[in-house]
Tab-separated table of C-alpha atoms in Angstrom:
chain	number	residue	atom	x	y	z
A	1	MET	CA	-151.266	-104.975	22.659
A	2	THR	CA	-151.615	-108.705	22.948
A	3	SER	CA	-151.264	-110.381	26.281
A	4	ALA	CA	-150.557	-113.772	24.708
A	5	GLU	CA	-146.808	-113.440	24.332
A	6	PRO	CA	-144.959	-111.597	27.098
A	7	THR	CA	-142.009	-109.724	25.693
A	8	THR	CA	-139.638	-106.980	26.745
A	9	GLU	CA	-140.197	-105.131	23.476
A	10	ALA	CA	-142.795	-102.395	23.329
A	11	LEU	CA	-146.123	-103.912	22.367
A	12	VAL	CA	-147.867	-102.437	19.359
A	13	ALA	CA	-151.658	-102.319	19.249
A	14	ASP	CA	-153.212	-104.405	16.470
A	15	VAL	CA	-156.986	-104.569	16.047
A	16	PHE	CA	-156.572	-107.638	13.820
A	17	ALA	CA	-155.311	-109.656	16.789
A	18	ARG	CA	-158.250	-111.086	18.683
A	19	ASP	CA	-156.653	-110.653	22.135
A	20	CYS	CA	-155.387	-107.120	21.628
A	21	THR	CA	-157.024	-104.565	23.917
A	22	SER	CA	-157.538	-102.370	20.854
A	23	ARG	CA	-159.882	-104.988	19.346
A	24	GLN	CA	-162.379	-104.369	22.153
A	25	ALA	CA	-162.121	-100.598	21.678
A	26	TRP	CA	-162.574	-101.069	17.924
A	27	GLU	CA	-165.761	-103.039	18.526
A	28	ALA	CA	-167.128	-100.292	20.786
A	29	ILE	CA	-166.417	-97.593	18.198
A	30	THR	CA	-167.654	-99.493	15.183
A	31	GLY	CA	-170.578	-101.276	16.777
A	32	LYS	CA	-173.987	-100.368	15.379
A	33	TRP	CA	-174.931	-98.135	18.316
A	34	GLY	CA	-171.447	-96.984	19.305
A	35	SER	CA	-170.712	-95.638	15.843
A	36	LEU	CA	-174.044	-93.808	15.593
A	37	ALA	CA	-173.798	-92.394	19.127
A	38	LEU	CA	-170.292	-91.033	18.441
A	39	ALA	CA	-171.417	-89.565	15.121
A	40	ALA	CA	-174.461	-87.928	16.751
A	41	LEU	CA	-172.372	-86.448	19.579
A	42	HIS	CA	-170.191	-84.780	16.949
A	43	GLU	CA	-173.185	-82.446	16.485
A	44	GLY	CA	-172.807	-81.291	20.087
A	45	SER	CA	-173.654	-82.412	23.617
A	46	TYR	CA	-176.779	-84.473	24.123
A	47	ARG	CA	-178.859	-85.448	27.098
A	48	PHE	CA	-179.691	-89.133	27.270
A	49	ASN	CA	-183.252	-89.000	25.959
A	50	ALA	CA	-182.427	-86.563	23.172
A	51	LEU	CA	-179.577	-88.806	22.067
A	52	ARG	CA	-181.903	-91.769	22.175
A	53	ARG	CA	-184.282	-89.979	19.815
A	54	ARG	CA	-181.416	-89.022	17.497
A	55	VAL	CA	-180.082	-92.588	17.273
A	56	ASP	CA	-183.357	-93.933	15.964
A	57	GLY	CA	-184.129	-97.494	17.025
A	58	VAL	CA	-181.790	-97.835	20.003
A	59	SER	CA	-183.315	-99.127	23.235
A	60	GLU	CA	-182.745	-97.361	26.548
A	61	LYS	CA	-180.725	-100.301	27.816
A	62	MET	CA	-178.519	-100.552	24.714
A	63	LEU	CA	-177.832	-96.815	24.659
A	64	ALA	CA	-176.873	-96.877	28.347
A	65	GLN	CA	-174.496	-99.800	27.770
A	66	THR	CA	-173.062	-98.118	24.677
A	67	LEU	CA	-172.418	-94.840	26.503
A	68	HIS	CA	-170.787	-96.600	29.445
A	69	ALA	CA	-168.422	-98.435	27.073
A	70	LEU	CA	-167.547	-95.210	25.233
A	71	GLU	CA	-167.078	-93.345	28.500
A	72	ARG	CA	-164.862	-96.116	29.862
A	73	ASP	CA	-162.672	-95.958	26.734
A	74	GLY	CA	-162.276	-92.196	27.154
A	75	LEU	CA	-164.284	-91.231	24.057
A	76	VAL	CA	-167.326	-89.732	25.760
A	77	ARG	CA	-167.548	-87.581	28.869
A	78	ARG	CA	-170.585	-87.783	31.137
A	79	GLU	CA	-171.299	-84.501	32.911
A	80	VAL	CA	-173.792	-84.088	35.710
A	81	GLN	CA	-175.103	-80.527	35.848
A	82	THR	CA	-176.075	-79.220	39.270
A	83	THR	CA	-179.519	-78.084	38.262
A	84	ILE	CA	-182.751	-79.115	39.968
A	85	PRO	CA	-183.486	-81.739	38.812
A	86	PRO	CA	-179.866	-82.596	37.861
A	87	HIS	CA	-179.209	-82.984	34.138
A	88	VAL	CA	-176.723	-85.401	32.670
A	89	GLU	CA	-175.049	-84.468	29.418
A	90	TYR	CA	-172.828	-86.516	27.147
A	91	THR	CA	-169.983	-84.843	25.261
A	92	LEU	CA	-167.128	-86.141	23.117
A	93	THR	CA	-163.573	-86.060	24.434
A	94	PRO	CA	-160.830	-84.855	22.042
A	95	LEU	CA	-160.125	-88.478	21.024
A	96	GLY	CA	-163.856	-89.088	20.611
A	97	GLU	CA	-164.023	-85.997	18.369
A	98	GLN	CA	-161.250	-87.310	16.141
A	99	LEU	CA	-162.903	-90.698	15.726
A	100	ALA	CA	-166.381	-89.197	15.275
A	101	ALA	CA	-165.138	-86.889	12.508
A	102	ARG	CA	-163.895	-89.940	10.609
A	103	LEU	CA	-167.168	-91.789	11.184
A	104	LEU	CA	-169.093	-88.809	9.813
A	105	ASP	CA	-166.877	-88.793	6.753
A	106	MET	CA	-167.716	-92.474	6.203
A	107	ILE	CA	-171.423	-91.862	6.789
A	108	ASP	CA	-171.381	-89.049	4.253
A	109	LEU	CA	-169.610	-91.255	1.707
A	110	LEU	CA	-172.014	-94.141	2.270
A	111	GLU	CA	-175.144	-92.009	2.122
A	112	ARG	CA	-174.056	-90.490	-1.183
A	113	ALA	CA	-173.174	-93.956	-2.509
A	114	MET	CA	-176.539	-95.537	-1.719
A	115	PRO	CA	-177.671	-95.588	-5.382
A	116	THR	CA	-174.561	-97.691	-6.136
A	117	VAL	CA	-175.249	-99.944	-3.140
A	118	THR	CA	-178.894	-100.404	-4.095
A	119	ALA	CA	-177.967	-101.245	-7.702
A	120	ALA	CA	-175.414	-103.785	-6.445
A	121	ARG	CA	-178.021	-105.414	-4.212
A	122	THR	CA	-180.493	-105.722	-7.076
A	123	HIS	CA	-177.808	-107.239	-9.294
A	124	TYR	CA	-176.728	-109.666	-6.564
A	125	ASP	CA	-180.266	-110.771	-5.779
A	126	THR	CA	-181.106	-111.413	-9.432
A	127	THR	CA	-177.881	-113.195	-10.414
A	128	ARG	CA	-176.578	-115.088	-7.357
A	129	HIS	CA	-178.339	-118.350	-6.693
A	130	SER	CA	-175.970	-120.756	-4.986
A	131	PRO	CA	-173.479	-119.000	-2.728
A	132	VAL	CA	-170.278	-120.998	-2.297
A	133	ASN	CA	-167.193	-119.637	-0.527
B	1	MET	CA	-183.913	-93.683	1.876
B	2	THR	CA	-186.780	-94.540	4.146
B	3	SER	CA	-189.680	-96.571	2.886
B	4	ALA	CA	-191.934	-95.434	5.727
B	5	GLU	CA	-193.257	-92.270	4.130
B	6	PRO	CA	-193.877	-92.356	0.391
B	7	THR	CA	-193.172	-88.967	-1.123
B	8	THR	CA	-192.615	-87.488	-4.522
B	9	GLU	CA	-189.518	-85.651	-3.307
B	10	ALA	CA	-186.117	-87.258	-3.782
B	11	LEU	CA	-185.345	-89.385	-0.740
B	12	VAL	CA	-182.091	-88.688	1.029
B	13	ALA	CA	-180.243	-91.529	2.711
B	14	ASP	CA	-179.901	-91.163	6.479
B	15	VAL	CA	-178.151	-93.825	8.552
B	16	PHE	CA	-179.705	-92.362	11.713
B	17	ALA	CA	-183.175	-93.425	10.510
B	18	ARG	CA	-183.813	-97.008	11.506
B	19	ASP	CA	-185.728	-97.899	8.340
B	20	CYS	CA	-183.336	-96.320	5.873
B	21	THR	CA	-181.651	-98.804	3.554
B	22	SER	CA	-178.357	-97.084	4.354
B	23	ARG	CA	-178.655	-98.185	8.003
B	24	GLN	CA	-178.313	-101.818	6.941
B	25	ALA	CA	-175.298	-101.005	4.780
B	26	TRP	CA	-173.773	-99.035	7.651
B	27	GLU	CA	-174.151	-102.038	9.943
B	28	ALA	CA	-172.418	-104.286	7.390
B	29	ILE	CA	-169.490	-101.887	7.041
B	30	THR	CA	-169.058	-101.107	10.713
B	31	GLY	CA	-169.838	-104.545	12.075
B	32	LYS	CA	-166.996	-106.233	13.939
B	33	TRP	CA	-166.134	-108.610	11.088
B	34	GLY	CA	-167.249	-106.442	8.179
B	35	SER	CA	-164.996	-103.578	9.220
B	36	LEU	CA	-161.972	-105.829	9.712
B	37	ALA	CA	-162.562	-107.743	6.459
B	38	LEU	CA	-162.776	-104.486	4.481
B	39	ALA	CA	-159.651	-103.149	6.178
B	40	ALA	CA	-157.746	-106.385	5.471
B	41	LEU	CA	-158.807	-106.412	1.818
B	42	HIS	CA	-157.317	-102.934	1.466
B	43	GLU	CA	-153.953	-104.751	1.627
B	44	GLY	CA	-154.857	-106.611	-1.564
B	45	SER	CA	-156.924	-109.588	-2.719
B	46	TYR	CA	-157.344	-112.499	-0.359
B	47	ARG	CA	-158.489	-116.064	-0.711
B	48	PHE	CA	-161.043	-117.138	1.863
B	49	ASN	CA	-158.757	-119.055	4.212
B	50	ALA	CA	-155.991	-116.461	4.083
B	51	LEU	CA	-158.509	-113.753	4.922
B	52	ARG	CA	-159.806	-115.871	7.760
B	53	ARG	CA	-156.292	-116.095	9.207
B	54	ARG	CA	-155.813	-112.326	8.792
B	55	VAL	CA	-159.080	-111.452	10.574
B	56	ASP	CA	-158.070	-113.275	13.721
B	57	GLY	CA	-160.952	-114.852	15.613
B	58	VAL	CA	-163.604	-114.943	12.885
B	59	SER	CA	-165.367	-118.266	12.314
B	60	GLU	CA	-165.739	-119.752	8.836
B	61	LYS	CA	-169.496	-119.228	8.984
B	62	MET	CA	-169.271	-115.602	10.133
B	63	LEU	CA	-166.670	-114.720	7.514
B	64	ALA	CA	-168.788	-116.299	4.772
B	65	GLN	CA	-171.864	-114.341	5.918
B	66	THR	CA	-169.807	-111.147	6.187
B	67	LEU	CA	-168.383	-111.513	2.678
B	68	HIS	CA	-171.789	-112.249	1.184
B	69	ALA	CA	-173.207	-109.101	2.790
B	70	LEU	CA	-170.282	-106.984	1.558
B	71	GLU	CA	-170.527	-108.497	-1.912
B	72	ARG	CA	-174.265	-107.870	-2.031
B	73	ASP	CA	-173.723	-104.210	-1.110
B	74	GLY	CA	-171.175	-103.850	-3.914
B	75	LEU	CA	-168.152	-103.370	-1.652
B	76	VAL	CA	-166.382	-106.670	-2.306
B	77	ARG	CA	-166.015	-108.600	-5.557
B	78	ARG	CA	-165.835	-112.386	-5.523
B	79	GLU	CA	-163.757	-113.746	-8.386
B	80	VAL	CA	-163.555	-117.404	-9.325
B	81	GLN	CA	-160.272	-118.164	-11.074
B	82	THR	CA	-160.334	-120.922	-13.667
B	83	THR	CA	-157.484	-122.873	-12.183
B	84	ILE	CA	-157.618	-126.553	-11.202
B	85	PRO	CA	-158.820	-126.642	-8.502
B	86	PRO	CA	-160.662	-123.306	-8.956
B	87	HIS	CA	-159.579	-120.530	-6.612
B	88	VAL	CA	-161.911	-117.897	-5.249
B	89	GLU	CA	-160.481	-114.476	-4.516
B	90	TYR	CA	-162.047	-111.522	-2.766
B	91	THR	CA	-161.185	-107.991	-3.878
B	92	LEU	CA	-162.513	-104.546	-2.981
B	93	THR	CA	-164.636	-102.630	-5.461
B	94	PRO	CA	-163.870	-98.888	-5.919
B	95	LEU	CA	-166.524	-98.012	-3.314
B	96	GLY	CA	-165.133	-100.697	-1.000
B	97	GLU	CA	-161.660	-99.157	-1.435
B	98	GLN	CA	-162.929	-95.723	-0.434
B	99	LEU	CA	-164.610	-97.035	2.701
B	100	ALA	CA	-161.688	-99.311	3.596
B	101	ALA	CA	-159.223	-96.418	3.350
B	102	ARG	CA	-161.284	-94.523	5.915
B	103	LEU	CA	-161.516	-97.565	8.177
B	104	LEU	CA	-157.723	-97.949	8.040
B	105	ASP	CA	-157.328	-94.311	8.973
B	106	MET	CA	-159.559	-94.914	12.013
B	107	ILE	CA	-157.682	-98.098	12.935
B	108	ASP	CA	-154.393	-96.238	12.754
B	109	LEU	CA	-155.751	-93.444	14.960
B	110	LEU	CA	-157.160	-95.900	17.498
B	111	GLU	CA	-154.036	-98.054	17.664
B	112	ARG	CA	-151.877	-95.001	18.312
B	113	ALA	CA	-154.360	-93.774	20.938
B	114	MET	CA	-154.425	-97.018	22.941
B	115	PRO	CA	-152.313	-95.593	25.808
B	116	THR	CA	-155.004	-92.896	26.218
B	117	VAL	CA	-157.780	-95.499	26.040
B	118	THR	CA	-156.077	-97.759	28.558
B	119	ALA	CA	-155.538	-94.856	30.970
B	120	ALA	CA	-159.208	-93.875	30.624
B	121	ARG	CA	-160.288	-97.438	31.383
B	122	THR	CA	-158.147	-97.579	34.518
B	123	HIS	CA	-159.531	-94.244	35.669
B	124	TYR	CA	-163.118	-95.328	34.959
B	125	ASP	CA	-162.725	-98.659	36.741
B	126	THR	CA	-161.228	-97.060	39.840
B	127	THR	CA	-163.631	-94.119	40.137
B	128	ARG	CA	-167.017	-95.193	38.780
B	129	HIS	CA	-169.054	-97.288	41.171
B	130	SER	CA	-172.752	-96.774	40.569
B	131	PRO	CA	-173.557	-96.092	36.931
B	132	VAL	CA	-176.752	-94.080	36.523
B	133	ASN	CA	-177.854	-92.579	33.203
């Protein structure tokens, strides 16, 4: 959905268009922390600190921002449990589940392909000297 | 593959580990511009400027950096054609094709789900007032 050109026709979402609302959602899903948080939550619900340990390297602030963005987009649900002290758990919504399953598929593919990636890097670093577009 | 703990066992790639070489590759693939460049190249080869127009909003510098990273990881091939003037074309490698196909599947899912995302955003913005982790 672009807001640039008002029209009476139904607007179609297009992540390639910089002003489309889907571009922002795409960035939240595919961002470094967003993608890993979604993939981790596919394993089950997590409390904040456990999720922070699972997504190795994320700061408290970045994880909080990431979860708010995913919650706002309807991909993650934040549930406050009425225990003493209250616990907050993060769970995927059905849409979050669908996207996370695809991310996991990509992660699996990439992890298995790392020997290929590493060989490509070695080749690139030993043969490329003067990058030109 | 983490380099933190030398071991004689075979190392298994794990994008969740911050020091794993696969984490860096994951960030290149899922980055804002990397993901869109891979998805665009799934449509076929592109010359630099055409790809820049397709990935709306990317700067020349960012696209160049993105393509170098993808080329280094063995996902994109840079081909110089011996025309006058010489043309440079970017094409996906087989591994790039596999990852791009999955990205396109995610893009398709997200674009179709935008009414759900937009409704979630409206709900979030009207009900959430004091975010606490």
